[in-house]
GROMACS .gro file of C-alpha atoms in nm:
model
  308
    1UNK     CA    1  -7.773  13.933  -4.284
    2UNK     CA    2  -7.743  13.998  -3.909
    3UNK     CA    3  -8.027  14.254  -3.928
    4UNK     CA    4  -8.245  14.001  -4.112
    5UNK     CA    5  -8.190  13.729  -3.849
    6UNK     CA    6  -8.250  13.980  -3.567
    7UNK     CA    7  -8.578  14.090  -3.731
    8UNK     CA    8  -8.694  13.728  -3.776
    9UNK     CA    9  -8.601  13.649  -3.414
   10UNK     CA   10  -8.797  13.943  -3.272
   11UNK     CA   11  -9.099  13.870  -3.491
   12UNK     CA   12  -9.101  13.507  -3.377
   13UNK     CA   13  -9.103  13.621  -3.015
   14UNK     CA   14  -9.396  13.854  -3.076
   15UNK     CA   15  -9.581  13.584  -3.269
   16UNK     CA   16  -9.546  13.337  -2.984
   17UNK     CA   17  -9.666  13.572  -2.713
   18UNK     CA   18  -9.953  13.728  -2.908
   19UNK     CA   19 -10.306  13.648  -2.788
   20UNK     CA   20 -10.514  13.495  -3.062
   21UNK     CA   21 -10.889  13.541  -3.036
   22UNK     CA   22 -11.075  13.510  -2.708
   23UNK     CA   23 -11.011  13.173  -2.539
   24UNK     CA   24 -11.267  13.260  -2.273
   25UNK     CA   25 -11.539  13.205  -2.531
   26UNK     CA   26 -11.455  12.833  -2.524
   27UNK     CA   27 -11.525  12.832  -2.152
   28UNK     CA   28 -11.850  13.026  -2.182
   29UNK     CA   29 -11.713  13.333  -2.003
   30UNK     CA   30 -11.819  13.662  -2.155
   31UNK     CA   31 -11.504  13.863  -2.096
   32UNK     CA   32 -11.167  13.925  -2.256
   33UNK     CA   33 -10.850  13.798  -2.090
   34UNK     CA   34 -10.594  14.047  -1.965
   35UNK     CA   35 -10.306  14.107  -2.199
   36UNK     CA   36 -10.073  14.183  -1.908
   37UNK     CA   37  -9.883  13.850  -1.946
   38UNK     CA   38  -9.809  13.937  -2.308
   39UNK     CA   39  -9.673  14.278  -2.210
   40UNK     CA   40  -9.467  14.124  -1.929
   41UNK     CA   41  -9.310  13.877  -2.173
   42UNK     CA   42  -9.229  14.152  -2.422
   43UNK     CA   43  -9.070  14.369  -2.150
   44UNK     CA   44  -8.869  14.076  -2.013
   45UNK     CA   45  -8.745  13.979  -2.359
   46UNK     CA   46  -8.655  14.340  -2.427
   47UNK     CA   47  -8.452  14.356  -2.106
   48UNK     CA   48  -8.280  14.025  -2.186
   49UNK     CA   49  -8.191  14.137  -2.539
   50UNK     CA   50  -8.060  14.468  -2.401
   51UNK     CA   51  -7.849  14.274  -2.150
   52UNK     CA   52  -7.711  14.049  -2.424
   53UNK     CA   53  -7.631  14.353  -2.638
   54UNK     CA   54  -7.449  14.524  -2.349
   55UNK     CA   55  -7.267  14.201  -2.265
   56UNK     CA   56  -7.148  14.162  -2.623
   57UNK     CA   57  -7.032  14.523  -2.620
   58UNK     CA   58  -6.836  14.469  -2.297
   59UNK     CA   59  -6.685  14.150  -2.438
   60UNK     CA   60  -6.508  14.340  -2.716
   61UNK     CA   61  -6.383  14.622  -2.495
   62UNK     CA   62  -6.005  14.611  -2.438
   63UNK     CA   63  -5.853  14.553  -2.096
   64UNK     CA   64  -5.670  14.847  -1.939
   65UNK     CA   65  -5.416  14.867  -1.658
   66UNK     CA   66  -5.223  15.152  -1.497
   67UNK     CA   67  -4.903  15.150  -1.295
   68UNK     CA   68  -4.660  15.430  -1.205
   69UNK     CA   69  -4.766  15.655  -1.497
   70UNK     CA   70  -4.764  15.368  -1.751
   71UNK     CA   71  -5.100  15.293  -1.913
   72UNK     CA   72  -5.150  14.962  -2.098
   73UNK     CA   73  -5.438  14.877  -2.335
   74UNK     CA   74  -5.472  14.515  -2.448
   75UNK     CA   75  -5.744  14.344  -2.656
   76UNK     CA   76  -5.760  13.975  -2.569
   77UNK     CA   77  -5.880  13.707  -2.810
   78UNK     CA   78  -5.975  13.378  -2.643
   79UNK     CA   79  -5.944  13.149  -2.946
   80UNK     CA   80  -5.703  13.077  -3.227
   81UNK     CA   81  -5.707  12.830  -3.516
   82UNK     CA   82  -5.517  12.507  -3.455
   83UNK     CA   83  -5.171  12.508  -3.612
   84UNK     CA   84  -5.155  12.889  -3.629
   85UNK     CA   85  -4.934  13.102  -3.400
   86UNK     CA   86  -5.126  13.315  -3.152
   87UNK     CA   87  -5.029  13.678  -3.214
   88UNK     CA   88  -5.111  13.957  -2.975
   89UNK     CA   89  -5.028  14.321  -2.935
   90UNK     CA   90  -5.083  14.603  -2.691
   91UNK     CA   91  -5.015  14.970  -2.646
   92UNK     CA   92  -4.821  15.111  -2.353
   93UNK     CA   93  -4.806  15.488  -2.306
   94UNK     CA   94  -4.661  15.705  -2.032
   95UNK     CA   95  -4.831  16.007  -1.877
   96UNK     CA   96  -4.494  16.125  -1.741
   97UNK     CA   97  -4.212  16.217  -1.980
   98UNK     CA   98  -3.948  16.115  -1.726
   99UNK     CA   99  -4.085  15.761  -1.692
  100UNK     CA  100  -4.076  15.525  -1.991
  101UNK     CA  101  -4.145  15.158  -2.055
  102UNK     CA  102  -3.835  14.947  -1.997
  103UNK     CA  103  -3.976  14.615  -2.118
  104UNK     CA  104  -4.294  14.409  -2.143
  105UNK     CA  105  -4.281  14.032  -2.096
  106UNK     CA  106  -4.540  13.762  -2.161
  107UNK     CA  107  -4.532  13.474  -1.908
  108UNK     CA  108  -4.701  13.165  -2.049
  109UNK     CA  109  -4.759  12.792  -1.993
  110UNK     CA  110  -4.924  12.519  -2.194
  111UNK     CA  111  -5.235  12.370  -2.038
  112UNK     CA  112  -5.072  12.039  -1.939
  113UNK     CA  113  -4.789  12.214  -1.749
  114UNK     CA  114  -5.026  12.471  -1.600
  115UNK     CA  115  -5.265  12.211  -1.457
  116UNK     CA  116  -4.981  12.017  -1.292
  117UNK     CA  117  -4.891  12.312  -1.070
  118UNK     CA  118  -5.218  12.507  -1.040
  119UNK     CA  119  -5.303  12.679  -0.807
  120UNK     CA  120  -4.956  12.681  -0.645
  121UNK     CA  121  -4.796  12.882  -0.924
  122UNK     CA  122  -4.533  13.154  -0.918
  123UNK     CA  123  -4.385  13.365  -1.196
  124UNK     CA  124  -4.077  13.139  -1.221
  125UNK     CA  125  -4.299  12.846  -1.322
  126UNK     CA  126  -4.388  13.021  -1.648
  127UNK     CA  127  -4.191  13.044  -1.969
  128UNK     CA  128  -4.135  13.404  -2.075
  129UNK     CA  129  -4.063  13.614  -2.379
  130UNK     CA  130  -3.998  13.985  -2.425
  131UNK     CA  131  -4.245  14.162  -2.653
  132UNK     CA  132  -4.105  14.345  -2.953
  133UNK     CA  133  -4.150  14.720  -2.984
  134UNK     CA  134  -4.302  14.794  -3.321
  135UNK     CA  135  -4.200  15.155  -3.321
  136UNK     CA  136  -4.085  15.405  -3.063
  137UNK     CA  137  -4.319  15.475  -2.775
  138UNK     CA  138  -4.642  15.283  -2.794
  139UNK     CA  139  -4.688  14.952  -2.971
  140UNK     CA  140  -4.562  14.610  -2.860
  141UNK     CA  141  -4.624  14.269  -3.011
  142UNK     CA  142  -4.557  13.901  -2.941
  143UNK     CA  143  -4.668  13.552  -3.040
  144UNK     CA  144  -4.695  13.199  -2.905
  145UNK     CA  145  -4.607  12.888  -3.103
  146UNK     CA  146  -4.902  12.706  -3.264
  147UNK     CA  147  -5.078  12.425  -3.077
  148UNK     CA  148  -5.306  12.138  -3.170
  149UNK     CA  149  -5.684  12.147  -3.142
  150UNK     CA  150  -5.813  12.160  -2.781
  151UNK     CA  151  -5.478  12.269  -2.637
  152UNK     CA  152  -5.438  12.609  -2.475
  153UNK     CA  153  -5.199  12.858  -2.325
  154UNK     CA  154  -5.241  13.034  -1.991
  155UNK     CA  155  -5.053  13.361  -1.965
  156UNK     CA  156  -5.019  13.709  -1.816
  157UNK     CA  157  -4.825  14.020  -1.915
  158UNK     CA  158  -4.574  14.207  -1.697
  159UNK     CA  159  -4.482  14.568  -1.762
  160UNK     CA  160  -4.164  14.719  -1.613
  161UNK     CA  161  -4.088  15.090  -1.633
  162UNK     CA  162  -3.760  15.281  -1.636
  163UNK     CA  163  -3.763  15.321  -1.254
  164UNK     CA  164  -3.774  14.942  -1.206
  165UNK     CA  165  -4.134  14.930  -1.090
  166UNK     CA  166  -4.364  14.672  -1.252
  167UNK     CA  167  -4.725  14.559  -1.267
  168UNK     CA  168  -4.915  14.282  -1.440
  169UNK     CA  169  -5.221  14.262  -1.658
  170UNK     CA  170  -5.450  14.105  -1.540
  171UNK     CA  171  -5.379  14.291  -1.216
  172UNK     CA  172  -5.203  14.078  -0.952
  173UNK     CA  173  -5.227  13.781  -1.191
  174UNK     CA  174  -5.013  13.533  -0.996
  175UNK     CA  175  -5.131  13.642  -0.650
  176UNK     CA  176  -5.500  13.611  -0.741
  177UNK     CA  177  -5.466  13.325  -0.991
  178UNK     CA  178  -5.623  13.532  -1.268
  179UNK     CA  179  -5.472  13.455  -1.607
  180UNK     CA  180  -5.560  13.502  -1.969
  181UNK     CA  181  -5.604  13.188  -2.175
  182UNK     CA  182  -5.626  13.114  -2.545
  183UNK     CA  183  -5.780  12.791  -2.677
  184UNK     CA  184  -5.685  12.639  -3.011
  185UNK     CA  185  -5.981  12.519  -3.216
  186UNK     CA  186  -6.093  12.407  -3.560
  187UNK     CA  187  -6.400  12.546  -3.731
  188UNK     CA  188  -6.683  12.287  -3.722
  189UNK     CA  189  -6.894  12.184  -4.021
  190UNK     CA  190  -7.100  12.495  -4.104
  191UNK     CA  191  -7.422  12.303  -4.177
  192UNK     CA  192  -7.405  12.110  -3.852
  193UNK     CA  193  -7.340  12.434  -3.664
  194UNK     CA  194  -7.629  12.607  -3.843
  195UNK     CA  195  -7.875  12.328  -3.756
  196UNK     CA  196  -7.749  12.333  -3.395
  197UNK     CA  197  -7.815  12.709  -3.369
  198UNK     CA  198  -8.154  12.696  -3.545
  199UNK     CA  199  -8.279  12.413  -3.321
  200UNK     CA  200  -8.168  12.609  -3.014
  201UNK     CA  201  -8.363  12.914  -3.139
  202UNK     CA  202  -8.674  12.702  -3.203
  203UNK     CA  203  -8.640  12.555  -2.852
  204UNK     CA  204  -8.619  12.905  -2.711
  205UNK     CA  205  -8.940  13.006  -2.891
  206UNK     CA  206  -9.131  12.706  -2.757
  207UNK     CA  207  -9.005  12.761  -2.401
  208UNK     CA  208  -9.093  13.131  -2.413
  209UNK     CA  209  -9.436  13.016  -2.530
  210UNK     CA  210  -9.458  12.778  -2.232
  211UNK     CA  211  -9.360  13.057  -1.994
  212UNK     CA  212  -9.626  13.282  -2.146
  213UNK     CA  213  -9.899  13.018  -2.099
  214UNK     CA  214  -9.790  12.957  -1.739
  215UNK     CA  215  -9.799  13.329  -1.664
  216UNK     CA  216 -10.135  13.361  -1.838
  217UNK     CA  217 -10.278  13.076  -1.626
  218UNK     CA  218 -10.168  13.245  -1.304
  219UNK     CA  219 -10.290  13.586  -1.419
  220UNK     CA  220 -10.618  13.499  -1.592
  221UNK     CA  221 -10.710  13.176  -1.405
  222UNK     CA  222 -10.789  12.982  -1.723
  223UNK     CA  223 -10.741  12.607  -1.765
  224UNK     CA  224 -10.694  12.617  -2.141
  225UNK     CA  225 -10.338  12.746  -2.095
  226UNK     CA  226 -10.199  12.442  -1.916
  227UNK     CA  227 -10.226  12.185  -2.195
  228UNK     CA  228 -10.078  12.425  -2.448
  229UNK     CA  229  -9.804  12.522  -2.206
  230UNK     CA  230  -9.707  12.160  -2.138
  231UNK     CA  231  -9.694  12.075  -2.508
  232UNK     CA  232  -9.483  12.386  -2.570
  233UNK     CA  233  -9.248  12.257  -2.298
  234UNK     CA  234  -9.240  11.915  -2.463
  235UNK     CA  235  -9.142  12.045  -2.807
  236UNK     CA  236  -8.902  12.300  -2.660
  237UNK     CA  237  -8.729  12.038  -2.446
  238UNK     CA  238  -8.709  11.799  -2.741
  239UNK     CA  239  -8.548  12.062  -2.968
  240UNK     CA  240  -8.319  12.175  -2.687
  241UNK     CA  241  -8.210  11.817  -2.612
  242UNK     CA  242  -8.129  11.740  -2.976
  243UNK     CA  243  -7.945  12.070  -3.019
  244UNK     CA  244  -7.749  12.052  -2.692
  245UNK     CA  245  -7.650  11.686  -2.685
  246UNK     CA  246  -7.610  11.492  -3.010
  247UNK     CA  247  -7.554  11.804  -3.220
  248UNK     CA  248  -7.389  12.018  -2.954
  249UNK     CA  249  -7.150  11.741  -2.855
  250UNK     CA  250  -7.064  11.678  -3.220
  251UNK     CA  251  -6.997  12.051  -3.280
  252UNK     CA  252  -6.779  12.059  -2.967
  253UNK     CA  253  -6.587  11.752  -3.084
  254UNK     CA  254  -6.528  11.903  -3.429
  255UNK     CA  255  -6.419  12.235  -3.277
  256UNK     CA  256  -6.216  12.127  -2.973
  257UNK     CA  257  -6.177  11.749  -3.002
  258UNK     CA  258  -6.381  11.677  -2.685
  259UNK     CA  259  -6.737  11.545  -2.655
  260UNK     CA  260  -6.819  11.664  -2.303
  261UNK     CA  261  -6.633  11.888  -2.058
  262UNK     CA  262  -6.918  11.986  -1.824
  263UNK     CA  263  -7.056  11.836  -1.501
  264UNK     CA  264  -6.980  11.572  -1.377
  265UNK     CA  265  -6.665  11.524  -1.587
  266UNK     CA  266  -6.549  11.886  -1.588
  267UNK     CA  267  -6.633  12.247  -1.510
  268UNK     CA  268  -6.717  12.392  -1.852
  269UNK     CA  269  -7.006  12.635  -1.795
  270UNK     CA  270  -7.164  12.591  -2.140
  271UNK     CA  271  -7.192  12.212  -2.115
  272UNK     CA  272  -7.299  12.224  -1.749
  273UNK     CA  273  -7.576  12.479  -1.794
  274UNK     CA  274  -7.708  12.290  -2.098
  275UNK     CA  275  -7.735  11.975  -1.885
  276UNK     CA  276  -7.907  12.148  -1.592
  277UNK     CA  277  -8.146  12.340  -1.819
  278UNK     CA  278  -8.248  12.018  -1.993
  279UNK     CA  279  -8.297  11.834  -1.664
  280UNK     CA  280  -8.510  12.117  -1.527
  281UNK     CA  281  -8.757  12.100  -1.815
  282UNK     CA  282  -8.742  11.719  -1.838
  283UNK     CA  283  -8.840  11.680  -1.471
  284UNK     CA  284  -9.142  11.907  -1.524
  285UNK     CA  285  -9.249  11.693  -1.820
  286UNK     CA  286  -9.223  11.377  -1.607
  287UNK     CA  287  -9.441  11.540  -1.343
  288UNK     CA  288  -9.692  11.624  -1.618
  289UNK     CA  289  -9.686  11.276  -1.774
  290UNK     CA  290 -10.067  11.252  -1.780
  291UNK     CA  291 -10.096  11.543  -2.022
  292UNK     CA  292  -9.805  11.420  -2.236
  293UNK     CA  293  -9.882  11.047  -2.255
  294UNK     CA  294 -10.261  11.028  -2.217
  295UNK     CA  295 -10.377  11.388  -2.256
  296UNK     CA  296 -10.539  11.343  -1.915
  297UNK     CA  297 -10.463  11.618  -1.661
  298UNK     CA  298 -10.585  11.395  -1.374
  299UNK     CA  299 -10.289  11.158  -1.429
  300UNK     CA  300 -10.034  11.430  -1.361
  301UNK     CA  301  -9.820  11.414  -1.048
  302UNK     CA  302  -9.851  11.786  -0.976
  303UNK     CA  303 -10.141  12.024  -1.029
  304UNK     CA  304 -10.191  12.302  -1.278
  305UNK     CA  305 -10.094  12.581  -1.040
  306UNK     CA  306  -9.776  12.398  -0.938
  307UNK     CA  307  -9.659  12.352  -1.296
  308UNK     CA  308  -9.743  12.714  -1.378
   0.00000   0.00000   0.00000
């Protein structure tokens, strides 16, 4: 199924950037436009997809830490279902037979207690538990009590060896204020989530199309691109707005119990970037109101080159 969606996605990109016919014929110019903008789009999309692929690969790589011959490998999961205990495990191995793991503790706080004291936190502010050794030598496990939807734990792990030396993962967690966190969530309605994702993909296709027309205008100096580019922006912004706000906020509420946690009410990066992306495109559409409302380029606030 993933391969099918990936194939459809790539074909849609190629379909949107493909030159159809010779638009110069409509302007009475006997020449073919350069296909360089199409190639630029394809290369850029290829680089973006490669970056996403690498980012996803890095996301699932475990964290590793080393201290006084003790090596720790821990795979962190950022979410857990509401009402279910959060279970975690790690491996701790020694590269020196004379040095062994003495104990591993998890220091944790619920979100409400964490926010009261952040950033002036010390290790004594956290609750702690000693991880259980599954069998001799390597594997340790622990768990946190279940929480309600939209609650979370902040935590770090401290490893102490047989010589009394210790280190944390993340490294210098308390000193640098770098902690793991796990959010408790509930799976949203699958059909609402599917429509949200599909609308976002359609918006992406239209906005890639708009970018292609803008690049083609700059490269080939042809007026026919601008109207098509603006209308691609209009439909892309409309789909993006519906997906990000009514649907996106509903999906967020079903999953976490909150409607909006981005700017100006919070610092959530997903909500904030959705807002700023929408405003960016919406402002361009306002500046091109002549094309949108009256299909008259002369009524626009900015010129064709500026919008491109």
